[in-house]
mmCIF file of C-alpha atoms in Angstrom:
data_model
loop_
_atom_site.group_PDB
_atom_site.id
_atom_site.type_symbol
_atom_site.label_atom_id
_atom_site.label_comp_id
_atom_site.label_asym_id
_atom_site.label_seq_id
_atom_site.Cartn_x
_atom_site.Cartn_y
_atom_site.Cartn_z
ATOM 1 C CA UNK A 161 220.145 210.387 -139.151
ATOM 2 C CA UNK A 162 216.450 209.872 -138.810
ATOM 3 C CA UNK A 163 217.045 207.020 -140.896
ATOM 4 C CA UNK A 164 219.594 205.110 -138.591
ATOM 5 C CA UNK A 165 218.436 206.475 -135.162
ATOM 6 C CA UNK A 166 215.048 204.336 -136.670
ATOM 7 C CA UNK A 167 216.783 201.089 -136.971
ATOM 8 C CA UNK A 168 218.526 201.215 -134.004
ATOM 9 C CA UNK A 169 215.357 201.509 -131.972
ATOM 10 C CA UNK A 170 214.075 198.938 -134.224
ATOM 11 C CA UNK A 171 216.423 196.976 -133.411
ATOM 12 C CA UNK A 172 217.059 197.722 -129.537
ATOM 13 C CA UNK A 173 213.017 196.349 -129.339
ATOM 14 C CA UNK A 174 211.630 200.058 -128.841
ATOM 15 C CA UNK A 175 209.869 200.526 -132.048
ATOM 16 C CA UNK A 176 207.982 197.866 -133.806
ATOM 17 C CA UNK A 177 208.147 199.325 -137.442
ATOM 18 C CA UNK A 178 210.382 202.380 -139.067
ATOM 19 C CA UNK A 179 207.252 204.963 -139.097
ATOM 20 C CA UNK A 180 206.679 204.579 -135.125
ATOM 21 C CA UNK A 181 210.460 204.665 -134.696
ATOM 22 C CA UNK A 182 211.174 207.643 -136.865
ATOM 23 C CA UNK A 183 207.625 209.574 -134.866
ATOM 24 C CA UNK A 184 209.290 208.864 -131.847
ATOM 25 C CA UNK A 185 212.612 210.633 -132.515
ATOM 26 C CA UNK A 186 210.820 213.508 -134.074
ATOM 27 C CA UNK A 187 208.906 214.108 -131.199
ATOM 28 C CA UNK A 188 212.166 213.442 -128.944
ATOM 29 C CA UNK A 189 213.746 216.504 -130.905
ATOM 30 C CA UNK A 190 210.941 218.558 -131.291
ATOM 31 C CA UNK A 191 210.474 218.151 -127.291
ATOM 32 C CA UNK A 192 213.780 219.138 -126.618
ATOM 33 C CA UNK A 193 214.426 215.288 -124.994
ATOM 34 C CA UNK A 194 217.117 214.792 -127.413
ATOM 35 C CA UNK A 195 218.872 217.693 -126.897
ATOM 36 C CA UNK A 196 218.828 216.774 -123.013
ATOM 37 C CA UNK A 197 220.316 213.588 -123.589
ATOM 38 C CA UNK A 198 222.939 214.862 -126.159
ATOM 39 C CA UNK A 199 224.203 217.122 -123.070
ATOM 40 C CA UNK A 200 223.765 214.272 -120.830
ATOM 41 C CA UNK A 201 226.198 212.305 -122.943
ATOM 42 C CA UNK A 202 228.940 215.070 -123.719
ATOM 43 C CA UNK A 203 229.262 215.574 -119.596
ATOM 44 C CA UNK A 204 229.075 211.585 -118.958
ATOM 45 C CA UNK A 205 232.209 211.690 -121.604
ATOM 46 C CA UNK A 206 233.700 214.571 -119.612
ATOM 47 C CA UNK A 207 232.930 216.940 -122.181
ATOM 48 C CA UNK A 208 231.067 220.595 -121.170
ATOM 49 C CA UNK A 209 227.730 220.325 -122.509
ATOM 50 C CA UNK A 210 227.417 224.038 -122.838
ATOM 51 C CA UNK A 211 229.214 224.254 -125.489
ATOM 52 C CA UNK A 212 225.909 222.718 -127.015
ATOM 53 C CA UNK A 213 224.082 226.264 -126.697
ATOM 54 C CA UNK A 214 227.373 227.968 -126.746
ATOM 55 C CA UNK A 215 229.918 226.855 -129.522
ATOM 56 C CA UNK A 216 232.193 229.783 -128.552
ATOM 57 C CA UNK A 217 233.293 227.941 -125.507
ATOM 58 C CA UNK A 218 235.084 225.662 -127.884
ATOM 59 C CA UNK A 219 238.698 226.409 -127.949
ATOM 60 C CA UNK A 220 239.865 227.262 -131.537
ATOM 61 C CA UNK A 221 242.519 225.528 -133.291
ATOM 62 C CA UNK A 222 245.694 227.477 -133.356
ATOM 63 C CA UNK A 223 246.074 226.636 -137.411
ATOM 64 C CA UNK A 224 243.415 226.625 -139.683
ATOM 65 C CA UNK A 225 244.113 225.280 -143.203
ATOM 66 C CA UNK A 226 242.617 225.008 -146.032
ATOM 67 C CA UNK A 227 243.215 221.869 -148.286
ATOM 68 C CA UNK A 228 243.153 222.868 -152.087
ATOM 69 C CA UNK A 229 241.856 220.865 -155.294
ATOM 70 C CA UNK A 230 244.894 220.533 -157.344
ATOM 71 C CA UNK A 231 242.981 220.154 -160.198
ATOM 72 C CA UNK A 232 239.255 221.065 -161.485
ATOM 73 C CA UNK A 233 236.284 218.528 -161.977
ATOM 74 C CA UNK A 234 234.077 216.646 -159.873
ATOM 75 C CA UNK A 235 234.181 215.082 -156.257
ATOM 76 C CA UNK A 236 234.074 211.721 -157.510
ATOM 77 C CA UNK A 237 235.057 209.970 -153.790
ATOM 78 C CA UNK A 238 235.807 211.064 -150.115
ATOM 79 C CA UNK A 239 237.515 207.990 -149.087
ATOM 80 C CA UNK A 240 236.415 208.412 -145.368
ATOM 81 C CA UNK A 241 239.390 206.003 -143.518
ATOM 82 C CA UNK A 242 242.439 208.612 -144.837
ATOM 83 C CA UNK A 243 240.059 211.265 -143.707
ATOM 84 C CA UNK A 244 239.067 209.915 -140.119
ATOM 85 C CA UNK A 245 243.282 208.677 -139.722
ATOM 86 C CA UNK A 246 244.182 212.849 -140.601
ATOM 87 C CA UNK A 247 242.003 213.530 -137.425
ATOM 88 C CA UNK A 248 243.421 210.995 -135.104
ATOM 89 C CA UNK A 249 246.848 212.075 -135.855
ATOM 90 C CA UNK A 250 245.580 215.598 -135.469
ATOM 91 C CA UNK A 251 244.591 214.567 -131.668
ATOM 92 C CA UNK A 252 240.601 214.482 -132.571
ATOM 93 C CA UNK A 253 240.359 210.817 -131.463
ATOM 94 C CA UNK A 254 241.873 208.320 -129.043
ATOM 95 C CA UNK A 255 244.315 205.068 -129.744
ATOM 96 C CA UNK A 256 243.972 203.966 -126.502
ATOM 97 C CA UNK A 257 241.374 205.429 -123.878
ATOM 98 C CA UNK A 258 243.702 207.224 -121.562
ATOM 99 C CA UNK A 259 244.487 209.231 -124.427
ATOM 100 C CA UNK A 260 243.407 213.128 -124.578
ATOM 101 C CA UNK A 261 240.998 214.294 -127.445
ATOM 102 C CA UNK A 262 241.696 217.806 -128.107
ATOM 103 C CA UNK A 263 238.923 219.394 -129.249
ATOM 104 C CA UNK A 264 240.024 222.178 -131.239
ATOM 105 C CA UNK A 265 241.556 220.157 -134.149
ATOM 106 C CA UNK A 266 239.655 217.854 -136.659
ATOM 107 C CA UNK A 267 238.719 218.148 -140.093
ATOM 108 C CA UNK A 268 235.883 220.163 -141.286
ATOM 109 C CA UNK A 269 233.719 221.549 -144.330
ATOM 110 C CA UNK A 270 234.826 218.189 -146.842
ATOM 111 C CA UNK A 271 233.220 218.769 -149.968
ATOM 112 C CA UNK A 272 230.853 215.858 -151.044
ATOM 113 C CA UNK A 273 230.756 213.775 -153.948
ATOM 114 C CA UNK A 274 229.035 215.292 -157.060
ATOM 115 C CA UNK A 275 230.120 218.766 -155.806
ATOM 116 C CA UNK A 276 232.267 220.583 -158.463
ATOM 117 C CA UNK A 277 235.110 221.811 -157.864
ATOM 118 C CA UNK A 278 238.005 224.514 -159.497
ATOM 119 C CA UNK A 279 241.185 224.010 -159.175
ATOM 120 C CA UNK A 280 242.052 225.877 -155.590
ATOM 121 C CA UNK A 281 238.871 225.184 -154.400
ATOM 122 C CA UNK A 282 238.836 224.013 -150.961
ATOM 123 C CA UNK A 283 238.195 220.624 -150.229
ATOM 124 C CA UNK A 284 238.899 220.298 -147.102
ATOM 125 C CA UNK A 285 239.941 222.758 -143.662
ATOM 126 C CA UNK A 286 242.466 221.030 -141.627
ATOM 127 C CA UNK A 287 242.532 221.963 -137.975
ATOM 128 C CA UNK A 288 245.640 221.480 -136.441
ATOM 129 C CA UNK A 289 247.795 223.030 -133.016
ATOM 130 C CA UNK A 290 250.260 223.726 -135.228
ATOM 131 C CA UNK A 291 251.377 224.636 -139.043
ATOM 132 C CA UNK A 292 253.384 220.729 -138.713
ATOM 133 C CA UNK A 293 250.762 219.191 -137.645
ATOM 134 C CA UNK A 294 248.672 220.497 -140.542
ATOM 135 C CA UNK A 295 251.708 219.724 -142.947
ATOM 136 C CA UNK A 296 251.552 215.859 -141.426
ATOM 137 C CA UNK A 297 248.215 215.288 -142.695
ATOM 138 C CA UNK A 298 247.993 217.117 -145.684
ATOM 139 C CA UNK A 299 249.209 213.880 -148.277
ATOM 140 C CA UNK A 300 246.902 211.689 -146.065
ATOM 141 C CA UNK A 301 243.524 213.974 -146.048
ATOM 142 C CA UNK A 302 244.793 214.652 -149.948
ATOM 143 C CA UNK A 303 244.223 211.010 -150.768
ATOM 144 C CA UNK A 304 240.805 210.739 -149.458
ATOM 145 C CA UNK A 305 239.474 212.993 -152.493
ATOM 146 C CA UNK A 306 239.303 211.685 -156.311
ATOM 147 C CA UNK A 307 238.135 214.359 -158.537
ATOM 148 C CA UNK A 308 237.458 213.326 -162.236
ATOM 149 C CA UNK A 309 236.316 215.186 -165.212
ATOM 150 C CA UNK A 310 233.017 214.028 -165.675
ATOM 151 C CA UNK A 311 229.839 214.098 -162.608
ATOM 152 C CA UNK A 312 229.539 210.835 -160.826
ATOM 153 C CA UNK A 313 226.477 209.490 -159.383
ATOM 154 C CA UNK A 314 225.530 210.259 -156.263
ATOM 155 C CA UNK A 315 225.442 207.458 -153.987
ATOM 156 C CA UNK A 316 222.377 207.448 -151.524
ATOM 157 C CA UNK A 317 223.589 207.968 -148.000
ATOM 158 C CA UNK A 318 222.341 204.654 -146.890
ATOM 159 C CA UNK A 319 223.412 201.999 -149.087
ATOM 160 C CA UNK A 320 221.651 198.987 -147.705
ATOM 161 C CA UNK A 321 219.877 197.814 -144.772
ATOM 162 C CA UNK A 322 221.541 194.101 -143.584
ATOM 163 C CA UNK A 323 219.676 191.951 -141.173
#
C-alpha cells in the first residue's frame, strides 16, 4: 500500500522521489491525518465513518458461508475478476451509480497463493442476505481458485512499475 500510495503522489507532483513520498504517508498515518481523511471519504460516499473505530456498527450478513477446497495442494491462483463479479452479484458493488451497496455481503478471508491447503479447507467466506444468494456465487467464486499439487512461486505484489 505504501508502495502505490508512493507513486501516486509521485505522480500527482507531491513527492519528487519514492523515499520522500513513502516519509510522507508514514507520517500521515502515524499522525492520525490518514485516518481523518479515510473518515472524511466514507461520509463524502454516504457511508458512517464510525464504523472506522467501531466495526460493530456494520450490519452482519444474514448468511455466512464458507467456500471449501475440493481437493488438497497448493493455492496456485486467485483469479481476482470471478472473485470481484461474486461480490457485485452479492450487492457489494454498483452497475450503475444509483445502485445500493449493501454492506454486509462481500467476500472475505481468500486464501493466497502459495498457501496450502486440505481438502475442506476454506478458501473463501461468502457473505450473502441469503442461503441463494450464497448458492449463486458459489461456481463463480469456485473458479477464481486453482490449487495444484506442487508450491508455486509467489508472485511479488507489485509486478511492475509502467511509465
Amino acid at each position: 500500500t505504501l508502495s502505490l500510495g508512493a507513486h501516486m503522489l509521485m505522480l500527482g507532483g507531491v513527492a519528487a522521489d519514492a523515499t520522500t513520498a513513502r516519509v510522507r504517508l508514514q507520517r500521515a498515518i502515524a499522525s492520525g491525518a490518514a485516518l481523518a481523511k479515510f473518515r472524511e471519504i466514507v461520509a463524502a460516499q454516504g457511508g458512517d465513518p464510525r464504523v472506522i473505530d467501531d466495526p460493530s456498527r456494520l450490519p452482519p450478513a444474514r448468511v455466512q458461508w464458507p467456500l471449501q477446497s475440493r481437493k488438497s495442494g497448493y493455492v496456485s491462483r486467485v483469479d481476482a475478476l470471478p472473485v470481484a463479479l461474486a461480490a457485485l452479484a452479492l450487492g457489494a458493488g454498483r452497475i450503475r451509480v444509483e445502485d445500493k451497496i449493501d454492506p454486509a455481503v462481500g467476500i472475505a478471508d481468500l486464501r493466497k497463493v502459495g498457501e496450502r491447503v486440505e481438502a475442506g479447507t476454506t478458501l473463501a467466506v461468502i457473505h450473502a442476505s441469503s442461503e441463494a444468494a450464497a448458492a449463486a456465487v458459489r461456481a463463480q467464486l469456485e473458479s477464481a481458485f486453482v490449487i495444484a499439487e506442487t508450491q508455486p512461486p509467489v508472485p511479488p505484489l507489485i509486478g511492475e512499475v509502467i511509465g
